[in-house]
mmCIF file of C-alpha atoms in Angstrom:
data_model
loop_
_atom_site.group_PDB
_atom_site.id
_atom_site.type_symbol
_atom_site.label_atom_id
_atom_site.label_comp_id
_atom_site.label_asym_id
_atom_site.label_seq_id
_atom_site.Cartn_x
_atom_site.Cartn_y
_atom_site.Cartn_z
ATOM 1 C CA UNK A 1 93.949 84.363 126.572
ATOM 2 C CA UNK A 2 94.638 88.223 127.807
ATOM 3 C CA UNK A 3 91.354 90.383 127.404
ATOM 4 C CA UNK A 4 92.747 93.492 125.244
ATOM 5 C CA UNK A 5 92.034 97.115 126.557
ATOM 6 C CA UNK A 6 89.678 99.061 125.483
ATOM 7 C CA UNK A 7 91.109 100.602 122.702
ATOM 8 C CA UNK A 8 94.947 99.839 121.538
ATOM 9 C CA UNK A 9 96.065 102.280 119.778
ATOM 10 C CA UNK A 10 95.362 104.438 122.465
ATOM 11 C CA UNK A 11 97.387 101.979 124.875
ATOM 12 C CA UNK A 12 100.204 101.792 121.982
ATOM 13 C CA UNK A 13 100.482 105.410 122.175
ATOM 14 C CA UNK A 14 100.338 105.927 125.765
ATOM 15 C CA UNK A 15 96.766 107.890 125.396
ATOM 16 C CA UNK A 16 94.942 107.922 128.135
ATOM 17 C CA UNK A 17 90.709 109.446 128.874
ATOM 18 C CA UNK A 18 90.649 113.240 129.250
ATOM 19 C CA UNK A 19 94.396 113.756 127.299
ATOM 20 C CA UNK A 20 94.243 116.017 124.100
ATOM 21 C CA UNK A 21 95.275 113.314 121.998
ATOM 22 C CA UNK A 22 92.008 111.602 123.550
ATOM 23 C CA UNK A 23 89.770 114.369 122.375
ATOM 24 C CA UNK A 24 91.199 114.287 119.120
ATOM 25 C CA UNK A 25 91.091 110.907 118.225
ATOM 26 C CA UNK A 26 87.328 111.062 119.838
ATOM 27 C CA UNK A 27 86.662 113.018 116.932
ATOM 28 C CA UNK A 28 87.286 110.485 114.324
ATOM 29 C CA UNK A 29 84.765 108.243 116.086
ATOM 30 C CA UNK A 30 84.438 106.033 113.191
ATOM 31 C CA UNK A 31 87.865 105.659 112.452
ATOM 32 C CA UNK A 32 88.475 104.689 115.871
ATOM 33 C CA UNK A 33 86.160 101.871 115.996
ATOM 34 C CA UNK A 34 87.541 100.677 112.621
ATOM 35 C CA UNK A 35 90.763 100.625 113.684
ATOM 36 C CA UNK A 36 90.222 98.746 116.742
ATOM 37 C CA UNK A 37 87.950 96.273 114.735
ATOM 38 C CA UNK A 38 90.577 95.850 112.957
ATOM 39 C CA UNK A 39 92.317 94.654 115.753
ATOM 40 C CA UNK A 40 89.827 92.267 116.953
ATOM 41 C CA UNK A 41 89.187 90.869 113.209
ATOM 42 C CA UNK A 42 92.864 89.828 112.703
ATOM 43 C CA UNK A 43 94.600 89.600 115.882
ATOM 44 C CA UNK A 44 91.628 88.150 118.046
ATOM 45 C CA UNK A 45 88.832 86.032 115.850
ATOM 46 C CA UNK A 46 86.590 84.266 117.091
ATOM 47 C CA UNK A 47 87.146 81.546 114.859
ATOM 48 C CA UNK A 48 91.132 81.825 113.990
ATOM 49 C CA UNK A 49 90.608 78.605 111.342
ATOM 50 C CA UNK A 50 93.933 77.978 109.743
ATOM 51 C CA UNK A 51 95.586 80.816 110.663
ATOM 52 C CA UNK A 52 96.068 80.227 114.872
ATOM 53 C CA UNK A 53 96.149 82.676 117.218
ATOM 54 C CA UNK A 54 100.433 81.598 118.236
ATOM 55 C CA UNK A 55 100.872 82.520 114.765
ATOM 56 C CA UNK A 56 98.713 85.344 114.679
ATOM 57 C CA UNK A 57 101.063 86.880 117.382
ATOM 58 C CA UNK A 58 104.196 85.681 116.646
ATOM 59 C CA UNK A 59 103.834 87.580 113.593
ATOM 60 C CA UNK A 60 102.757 90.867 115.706
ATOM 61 C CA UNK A 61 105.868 90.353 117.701
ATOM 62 C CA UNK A 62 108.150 89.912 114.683
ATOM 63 C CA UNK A 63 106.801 92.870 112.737
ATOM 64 C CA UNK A 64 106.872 95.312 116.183
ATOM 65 C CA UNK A 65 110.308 94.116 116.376
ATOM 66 C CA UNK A 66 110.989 95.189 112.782
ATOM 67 C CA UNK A 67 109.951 98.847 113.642
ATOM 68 C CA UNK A 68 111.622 98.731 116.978
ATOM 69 C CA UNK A 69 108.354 99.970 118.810
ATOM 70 C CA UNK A 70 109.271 98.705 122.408
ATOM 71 C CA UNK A 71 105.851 99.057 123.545
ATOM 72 C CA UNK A 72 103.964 97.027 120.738
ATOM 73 C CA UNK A 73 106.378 94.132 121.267
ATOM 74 C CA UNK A 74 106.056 93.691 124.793
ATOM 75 C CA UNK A 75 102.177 94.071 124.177
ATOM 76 C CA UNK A 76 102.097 91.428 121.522
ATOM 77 C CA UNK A 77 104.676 89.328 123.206
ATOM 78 C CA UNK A 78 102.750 89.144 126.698
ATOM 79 C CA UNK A 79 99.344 88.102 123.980
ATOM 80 C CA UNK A 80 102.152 85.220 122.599
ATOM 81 C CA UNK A 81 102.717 84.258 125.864
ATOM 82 C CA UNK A 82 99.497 83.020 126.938
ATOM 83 C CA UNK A 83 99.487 81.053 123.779
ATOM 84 C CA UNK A 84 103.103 79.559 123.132
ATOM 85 C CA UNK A 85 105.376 81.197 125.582
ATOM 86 C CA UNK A 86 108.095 79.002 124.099
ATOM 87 C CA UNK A 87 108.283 80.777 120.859
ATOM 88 C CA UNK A 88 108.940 84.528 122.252
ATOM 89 C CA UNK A 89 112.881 83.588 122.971
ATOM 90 C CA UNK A 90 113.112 81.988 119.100
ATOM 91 C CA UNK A 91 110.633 84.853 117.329
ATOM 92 C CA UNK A 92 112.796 87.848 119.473
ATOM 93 C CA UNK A 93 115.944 86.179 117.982
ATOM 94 C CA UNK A 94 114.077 85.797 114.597
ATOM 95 C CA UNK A 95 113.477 89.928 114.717
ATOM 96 C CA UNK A 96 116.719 90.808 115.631
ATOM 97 C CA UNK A 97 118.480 88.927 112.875
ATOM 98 C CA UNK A 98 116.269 90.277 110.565
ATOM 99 C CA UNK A 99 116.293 93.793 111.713
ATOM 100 C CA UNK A 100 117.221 96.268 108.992
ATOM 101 C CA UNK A 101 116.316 99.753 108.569
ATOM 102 C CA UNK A 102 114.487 99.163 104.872
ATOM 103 C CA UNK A 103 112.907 99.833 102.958
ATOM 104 C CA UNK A 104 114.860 98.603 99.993
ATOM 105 C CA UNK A 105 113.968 97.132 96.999
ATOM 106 C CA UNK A 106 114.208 97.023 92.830
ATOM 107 C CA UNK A 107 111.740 99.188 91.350
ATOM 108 C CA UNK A 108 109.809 97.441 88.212
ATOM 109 C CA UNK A 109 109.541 100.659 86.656
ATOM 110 C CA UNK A 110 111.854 101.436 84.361
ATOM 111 C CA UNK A 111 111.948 105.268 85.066
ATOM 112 C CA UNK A 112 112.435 104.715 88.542
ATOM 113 C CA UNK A 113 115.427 102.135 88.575
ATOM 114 C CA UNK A 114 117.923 104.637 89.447
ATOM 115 C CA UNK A 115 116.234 104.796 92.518
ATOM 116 C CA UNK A 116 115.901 101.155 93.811
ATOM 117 C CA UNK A 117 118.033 99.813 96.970
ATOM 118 C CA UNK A 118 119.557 96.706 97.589
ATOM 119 C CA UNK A 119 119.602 95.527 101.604
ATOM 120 C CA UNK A 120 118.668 92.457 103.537
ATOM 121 C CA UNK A 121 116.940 89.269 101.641
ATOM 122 C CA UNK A 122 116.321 87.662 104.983
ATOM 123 C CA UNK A 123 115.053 84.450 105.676
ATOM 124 C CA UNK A 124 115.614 82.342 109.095
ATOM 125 C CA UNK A 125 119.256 80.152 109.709
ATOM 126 C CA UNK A 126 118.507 76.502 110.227
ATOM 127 C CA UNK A 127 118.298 76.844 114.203
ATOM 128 C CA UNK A 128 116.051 79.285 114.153
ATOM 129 C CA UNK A 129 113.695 77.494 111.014
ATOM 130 C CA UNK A 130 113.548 74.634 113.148
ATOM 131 C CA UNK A 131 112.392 76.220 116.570
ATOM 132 C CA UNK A 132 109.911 77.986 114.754
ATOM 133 C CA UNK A 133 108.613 75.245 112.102
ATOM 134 C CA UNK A 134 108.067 75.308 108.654
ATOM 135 C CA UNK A 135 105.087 77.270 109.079
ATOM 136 C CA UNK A 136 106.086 79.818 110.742
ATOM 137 C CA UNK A 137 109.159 80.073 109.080
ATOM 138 C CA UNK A 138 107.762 81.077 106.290
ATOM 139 C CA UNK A 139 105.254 83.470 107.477
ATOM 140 C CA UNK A 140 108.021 85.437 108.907
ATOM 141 C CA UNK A 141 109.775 85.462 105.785
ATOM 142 C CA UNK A 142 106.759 86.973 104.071
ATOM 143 C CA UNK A 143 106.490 89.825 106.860
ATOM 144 C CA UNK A 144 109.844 90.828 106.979
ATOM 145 C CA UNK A 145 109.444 91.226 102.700
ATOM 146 C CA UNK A 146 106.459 93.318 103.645
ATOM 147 C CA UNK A 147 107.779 95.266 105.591
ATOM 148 C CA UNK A 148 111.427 95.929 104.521
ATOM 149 C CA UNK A 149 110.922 94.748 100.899
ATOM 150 C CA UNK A 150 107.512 95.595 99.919
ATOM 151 C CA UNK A 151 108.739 96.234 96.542
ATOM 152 C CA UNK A 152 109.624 93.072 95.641
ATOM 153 C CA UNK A 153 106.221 91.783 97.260
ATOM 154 C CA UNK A 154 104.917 89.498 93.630
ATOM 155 C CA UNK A 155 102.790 86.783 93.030
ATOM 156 C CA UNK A 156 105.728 84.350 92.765
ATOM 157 C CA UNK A 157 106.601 85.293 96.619
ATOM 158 C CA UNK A 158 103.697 83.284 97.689
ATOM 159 C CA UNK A 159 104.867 79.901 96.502
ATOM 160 C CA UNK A 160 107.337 80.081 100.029
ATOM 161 C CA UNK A 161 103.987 79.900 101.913
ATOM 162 C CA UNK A 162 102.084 77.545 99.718
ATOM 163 C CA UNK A 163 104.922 74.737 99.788
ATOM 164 C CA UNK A 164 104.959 75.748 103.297
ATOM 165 C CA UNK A 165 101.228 74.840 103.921
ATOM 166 C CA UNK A 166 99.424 78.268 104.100
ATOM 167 C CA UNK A 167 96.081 77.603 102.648
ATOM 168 C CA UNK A 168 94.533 81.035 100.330
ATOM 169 C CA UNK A 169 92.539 82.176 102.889
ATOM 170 C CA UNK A 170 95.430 82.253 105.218
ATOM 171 C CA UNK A 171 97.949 83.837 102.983
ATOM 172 C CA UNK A 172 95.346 86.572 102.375
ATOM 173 C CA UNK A 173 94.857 86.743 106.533
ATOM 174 C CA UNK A 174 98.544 86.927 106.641
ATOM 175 C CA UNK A 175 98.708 90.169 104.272
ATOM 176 C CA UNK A 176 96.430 91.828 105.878
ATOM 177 C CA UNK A 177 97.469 91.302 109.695
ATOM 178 C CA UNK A 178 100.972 92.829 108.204
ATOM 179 C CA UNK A 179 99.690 95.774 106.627
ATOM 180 C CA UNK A 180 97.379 96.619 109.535
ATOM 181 C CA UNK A 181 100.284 96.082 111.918
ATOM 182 C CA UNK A 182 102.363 98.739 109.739
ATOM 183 C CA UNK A 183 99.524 101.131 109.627
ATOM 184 C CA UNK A 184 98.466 100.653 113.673
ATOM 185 C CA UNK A 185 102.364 100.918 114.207
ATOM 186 C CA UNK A 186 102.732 103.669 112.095
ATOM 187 C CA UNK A 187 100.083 105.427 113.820
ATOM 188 C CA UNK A 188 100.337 104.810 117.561
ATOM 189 C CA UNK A 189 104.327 106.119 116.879
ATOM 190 C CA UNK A 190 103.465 109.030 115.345
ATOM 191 C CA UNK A 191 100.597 110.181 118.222
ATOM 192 C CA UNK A 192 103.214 109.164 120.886
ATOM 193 C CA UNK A 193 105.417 111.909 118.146
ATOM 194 C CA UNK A 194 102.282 114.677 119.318
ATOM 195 C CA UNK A 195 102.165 113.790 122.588
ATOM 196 C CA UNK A 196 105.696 114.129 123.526
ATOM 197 C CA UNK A 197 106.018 117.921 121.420
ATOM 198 C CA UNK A 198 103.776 120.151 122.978
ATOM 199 C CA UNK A 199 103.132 123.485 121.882
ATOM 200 C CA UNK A 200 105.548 126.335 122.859
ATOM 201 C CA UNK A 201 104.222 129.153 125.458
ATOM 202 C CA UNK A 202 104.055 132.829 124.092
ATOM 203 C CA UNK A 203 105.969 135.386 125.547
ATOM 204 C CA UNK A 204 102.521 136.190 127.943
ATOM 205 C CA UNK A 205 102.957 132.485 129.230
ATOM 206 C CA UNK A 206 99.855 131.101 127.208
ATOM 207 C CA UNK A 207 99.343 128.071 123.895
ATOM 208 C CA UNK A 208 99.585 130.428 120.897
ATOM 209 C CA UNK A 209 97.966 127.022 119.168
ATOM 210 C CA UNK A 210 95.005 127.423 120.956
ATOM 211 C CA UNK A 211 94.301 130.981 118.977
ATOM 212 C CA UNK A 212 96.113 129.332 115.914
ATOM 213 C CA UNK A 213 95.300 127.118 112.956
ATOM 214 C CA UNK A 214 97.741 123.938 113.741
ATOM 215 C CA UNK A 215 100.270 123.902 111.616
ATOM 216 C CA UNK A 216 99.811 121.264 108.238
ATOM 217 C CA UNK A 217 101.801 118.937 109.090
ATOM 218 C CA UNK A 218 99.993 117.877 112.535
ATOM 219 C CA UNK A 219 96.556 119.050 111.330
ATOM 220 C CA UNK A 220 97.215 116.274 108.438
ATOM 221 C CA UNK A 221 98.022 113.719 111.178
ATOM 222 C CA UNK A 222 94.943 114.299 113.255
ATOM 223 C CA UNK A 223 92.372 114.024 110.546
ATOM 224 C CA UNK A 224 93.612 110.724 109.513
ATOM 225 C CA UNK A 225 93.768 109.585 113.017
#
Protein backbone atom coordinates (compact mmCIF):
# COMPACT_ATOMS: atom_id res chain seq x y z
CA UNK A 1 0.00 0.00 0.00
CA UNK A 2 1.43 3.73 -0.98
CA UNK A 3 2.52 5.67 2.28
CA UNK A 4 0.45 9.11 1.85
CA UNK A 5 2.42 12.48 2.14
CA UNK A 6 2.53 14.36 4.78
CA UNK A 7 -0.34 16.32 4.50
CA UNK A 8 -2.88 15.99 1.32
CA UNK A 9 -4.57 18.70 0.98
CA UNK A 10 -1.54 20.47 0.73
CA UNK A 11 -0.37 17.90 -2.10
CA UNK A 12 -4.07 18.27 -3.68
CA UNK A 13 -3.50 21.85 -3.91
CA UNK A 14 -0.05 21.93 -5.06
CA UNK A 15 1.14 23.65 -1.55
CA UNK A 16 4.33 23.22 -0.84
CA UNK A 17 6.73 24.32 2.88
CA UNK A 18 7.62 28.03 2.90
CA UNK A 19 4.55 29.05 0.13
CA UNK A 20 1.96 31.66 1.50
CA UNK A 21 -0.72 29.31 1.22
CA UNK A 22 1.64 27.18 3.66
CA UNK A 23 1.73 29.89 6.24
CA UNK A 24 -1.80 30.30 6.09
CA UNK A 25 -3.05 27.05 6.42
CA UNK A 26 -0.20 26.73 9.35
CA UNK A 27 -2.39 28.96 11.07
CA UNK A 28 -5.37 26.81 11.37
CA UNK A 29 -3.15 24.19 13.02
CA UNK A 30 -6.01 22.32 14.31
CA UNK A 31 -7.97 22.30 11.37
CA UNK A 32 -5.16 20.98 9.54
CA UNK A 33 -4.60 18.00 11.57
CA UNK A 34 -8.38 17.32 11.47
CA UNK A 35 -8.55 17.38 8.09
CA UNK A 36 -5.79 15.12 7.43
CA UNK A 37 -7.18 12.74 10.21
CA UNK A 38 -9.81 12.73 8.39
CA UNK A 39 -8.01 11.35 5.72
CA UNK A 40 -6.34 8.65 7.54
CA UNK A 41 -9.77 7.66 9.46
CA UNK A 42 -11.69 6.97 6.19
CA UNK A 43 -9.40 6.50 3.41
CA UNK A 44 -6.54 4.58 5.36
CA UNK A 45 -7.87 2.53 8.70
CA UNK A 46 -6.16 0.47 10.29
CA UNK A 47 -8.80 -1.92 10.50
CA UNK A 48 -10.98 -1.24 7.11
CA UNK A 49 -13.69 -4.15 8.47
CA UNK A 50 -16.43 -4.33 5.93
CA UNK A 51 -15.78 -1.51 4.14
CA UNK A 52 -12.14 -2.55 2.15
CA UNK A 53 -9.66 -0.40 1.29
CA UNK A 54 -10.39 -1.26 -3.10
CA UNK A 55 -13.63 0.09 -2.22
CA UNK A 56 -12.55 2.74 -0.10
CA UNK A 57 -10.68 4.11 -3.23
CA UNK A 58 -12.64 3.25 -5.91
CA UNK A 59 -15.07 5.46 -4.42
CA UNK A 60 -12.28 8.39 -4.09
CA UNK A 61 -11.61 7.88 -7.73
CA UNK A 62 -15.28 7.97 -8.77
CA UNK A 63 -16.19 11.03 -6.73
CA UNK A 64 -12.69 13.04 -7.97
CA UNK A 65 -13.90 12.09 -11.28
CA UNK A 66 -17.32 13.63 -10.58
CA UNK A 67 -15.65 17.07 -9.82
CA UNK A 68 -13.18 16.69 -12.59
CA UNK A 69 -10.15 17.46 -10.18
CA UNK A 70 -7.33 15.85 -12.37
CA UNK A 71 -5.01 15.80 -9.59
CA UNK A 72 -7.21 13.98 -6.87
CA UNK A 73 -7.98 11.24 -9.39
CA UNK A 74 -4.67 10.36 -10.38
CA UNK A 75 -3.80 10.51 -6.53
CA UNK A 76 -6.59 8.21 -5.57
CA UNK A 77 -6.24 6.12 -8.64
CA UNK A 78 -2.35 5.38 -8.11
CA UNK A 79 -3.80 4.42 -3.98
CA UNK A 80 -6.47 1.94 -6.18
CA UNK A 81 -3.78 0.64 -7.92
CA UNK A 82 -1.82 -0.96 -5.34
CA UNK A 83 -5.00 -2.53 -4.24
CA UNK A 84 -7.09 -3.66 -7.42
CA UNK A 85 -5.41 -2.16 -10.38
CA UNK A 86 -8.05 -3.95 -12.43
CA UNK A 87 -10.87 -1.80 -11.38
CA UNK A 88 -9.30 1.80 -12.40
CA UNK A 89 -10.16 1.08 -16.35
CA UNK A 90 -14.05 -0.03 -15.21
CA UNK A 91 -14.41 2.83 -12.18
CA UNK A 92 -12.78 5.71 -14.89
CA UNK A 93 -15.51 4.47 -17.33
CA UNK A 94 -18.03 4.35 -14.38
CA UNK A 95 -17.14 8.38 -13.75
CA UNK A 96 -17.32 9.39 -17.07
CA UNK A 97 -20.75 7.99 -17.77
CA UNK A 98 -21.92 9.43 -14.83
CA UNK A 99 -20.38 12.78 -15.17
CA UNK A 100 -22.89 15.62 -14.98
CA UNK A 101 -22.48 19.05 -13.89
CA UNK A 102 -25.33 18.76 -10.86
CA UNK A 103 -26.44 19.54 -8.68
CA UNK A 104 -30.05 18.81 -9.46
CA UNK A 105 -32.70 17.65 -7.59
CA UNK A 106 -36.66 18.05 -6.30
CA UNK A 107 -36.85 20.18 -3.41
CA UNK A 108 -39.31 18.68 -0.52
CA UNK A 109 -40.21 22.03 0.38
CA UNK A 110 -43.04 23.24 -0.92
CA UNK A 111 -41.90 26.96 -1.16
CA UNK A 112 -38.94 26.04 -2.88
CA UNK A 113 -40.32 23.70 -5.76
CA UNK A 114 -40.06 26.27 -8.33
CA UNK A 115 -36.60 25.93 -7.86
CA UNK A 116 -35.78 22.15 -8.12
CA UNK A 117 -33.81 20.61 -11.29
CA UNK A 118 -34.20 17.57 -13.02
CA UNK A 119 -30.67 15.94 -14.55
CA UNK A 120 -28.97 12.60 -14.46
CA UNK A 121 -30.55 9.54 -12.25
CA UNK A 122 -27.46 7.50 -12.93
CA UNK A 123 -26.81 4.14 -12.09
CA UNK A 124 -24.14 1.70 -13.91
CA UNK A 125 -25.16 -0.27 -17.59
CA UNK A 126 -24.92 -4.00 -17.18
CA UNK A 127 -21.12 -4.15 -18.41
CA UNK A 128 -20.04 -1.90 -16.23
CA UNK A 129 -22.35 -3.48 -12.95
CA UNK A 130 -20.71 -6.57 -13.67
CA UNK A 131 -16.92 -5.49 -13.78
CA UNK A 132 -17.47 -3.72 -10.77
CA UNK A 133 -19.84 -6.21 -8.67
CA UNK A 134 -22.83 -5.79 -6.91
CA UNK A 135 -21.11 -4.12 -4.24
CA UNK A 136 -19.57 -1.72 -5.70
CA UNK A 137 -22.17 -1.04 -7.95
CA UNK A 138 -24.11 0.18 -5.61
CA UNK A 139 -21.79 2.22 -3.64
CA UNK A 140 -21.19 4.21 -6.68
CA UNK A 141 -24.69 4.74 -7.18
CA UNK A 142 -25.00 6.21 -3.71
CA UNK A 143 -21.93 8.68 -4.39
CA UNK A 144 -22.88 9.91 -7.53
CA UNK A 145 -26.64 10.78 -5.60
CA UNK A 146 -24.41 12.52 -3.10
CA UNK A 147 -22.82 14.32 -4.98
CA UNK A 148 -25.01 15.37 -7.98
CA UNK A 149 -28.34 14.59 -6.23
CA UNK A 150 -27.92 15.29 -2.67
CA UNK A 151 -31.39 16.42 -2.57
CA UNK A 152 -32.97 13.46 -3.16
CA UNK A 153 -30.44 11.73 -0.61
CA UNK A 154 -33.65 9.80 1.86
CA UNK A 155 -33.82 7.03 3.98
CA UNK A 156 -35.45 4.87 1.27
CA UNK A 157 -32.06 5.41 -0.91
CA UNK A 158 -30.32 3.08 1.35
CA UNK A 159 -32.29 -0.04 0.60
CA UNK A 160 -29.89 -0.09 -2.98
CA UNK A 161 -26.98 -0.75 -0.54
CA UNK A 162 -28.66 -2.97 1.96
CA UNK A 163 -29.99 -5.54 -0.79
CA UNK A 164 -26.62 -4.95 -2.06
CA UNK A 165 -24.84 -6.20 1.16
CA UNK A 166 -23.56 -2.97 2.87
CA UNK A 167 -23.81 -3.71 6.49
CA UNK A 168 -24.93 -0.15 8.87
CA UNK A 169 -21.70 0.53 9.83
CA UNK A 170 -20.56 0.55 6.30
CA UNK A 171 -23.30 2.57 4.80
CA UNK A 172 -22.56 5.15 7.52
CA UNK A 173 -18.52 4.79 6.48
CA UNK A 174 -19.71 5.24 3.01
CA UNK A 175 -21.51 8.74 3.80
CA UNK A 176 -18.99 10.02 5.39
CA UNK A 177 -15.90 9.13 3.03
CA UNK A 178 -18.31 11.08 0.35
CA UNK A 179 -18.91 14.09 2.19
CA UNK A 180 -15.29 14.41 3.32
CA UNK A 181 -14.19 13.81 -0.27
CA UNK A 182 -16.58 16.86 -1.34
CA UNK A 183 -15.34 19.02 1.41
CA UNK A 184 -11.29 17.99 0.91
CA UNK A 185 -12.15 18.49 -2.90
CA UNK A 186 -13.85 21.49 -2.41
CA UNK A 187 -11.08 22.82 -0.51
CA UNK A 188 -7.79 21.79 -2.12
CA UNK A 189 -9.66 23.47 -5.56
CA UNK A 190 -10.37 26.47 -4.12
CA UNK A 191 -6.54 27.05 -2.46
CA UNK A 192 -5.14 25.93 -5.89
CA UNK A 193 -8.08 29.13 -6.87
CA UNK A 194 -5.50 31.50 -4.30
CA UNK A 195 -2.56 30.23 -5.40
CA UNK A 196 -2.90 30.72 -9.02
CA UNK A 197 -4.44 34.74 -8.45
CA UNK A 198 -1.90 36.60 -6.86
CA UNK A 199 -2.22 39.98 -5.78
CA UNK A 200 -1.79 42.87 -8.30
CA UNK A 201 1.47 45.25 -7.93
CA UNK A 202 0.77 49.04 -7.18
CA UNK A 203 1.79 51.55 -9.42
CA UNK A 204 5.34 51.80 -7.05
CA UNK A 205 5.87 48.01 -8.03
CA UNK A 206 4.91 46.65 -4.44
CA UNK A 207 1.61 44.00 -2.85
CA UNK A 208 -0.92 46.71 -1.92
CA UNK A 209 -2.41 43.42 0.12
CA UNK A 210 0.35 43.38 2.24
CA UNK A 211 -0.74 47.08 3.71
CA UNK A 212 -4.45 45.95 3.09
CA UNK A 213 -7.20 44.04 4.86
CA UNK A 214 -7.77 40.99 2.21
CA UNK A 215 -10.64 41.39 0.62
CA UNK A 216 -13.96 39.15 2.20
CA UNK A 217 -14.20 36.89 -0.03
CA UNK A 218 -10.52 35.30 0.38
CA UNK A 219 -10.25 36.34 4.05
CA UNK A 220 -13.54 33.98 4.41
CA UNK A 221 -11.65 31.19 2.59
CA UNK A 222 -8.55 31.29 4.73
CA UNK A 223 -10.18 31.14 8.09
CA UNK A 224 -12.03 28.09 7.22
CA UNK A 225 -9.00 26.56 5.78
Amino acid sequence: MSTPPADIIDLLAGIRPGDALDTVRSGRPQARENAQRSFEALLEPAVPGDFSLAERYAVAVFVSSLHDFAAATEFYGDLLGDEAADLIPVVTEAAAAASAPGPFGQYREPGLAAESTDGTRWSPEAGVAEALGIRLSAALAHAHLLVVRPREARPEALHSLVDAGWTPDAIVSLSQLVAFLTFQLRLAWGLRVLAAAPAPLDAHGSDPAAHATPPPARASLAEGV
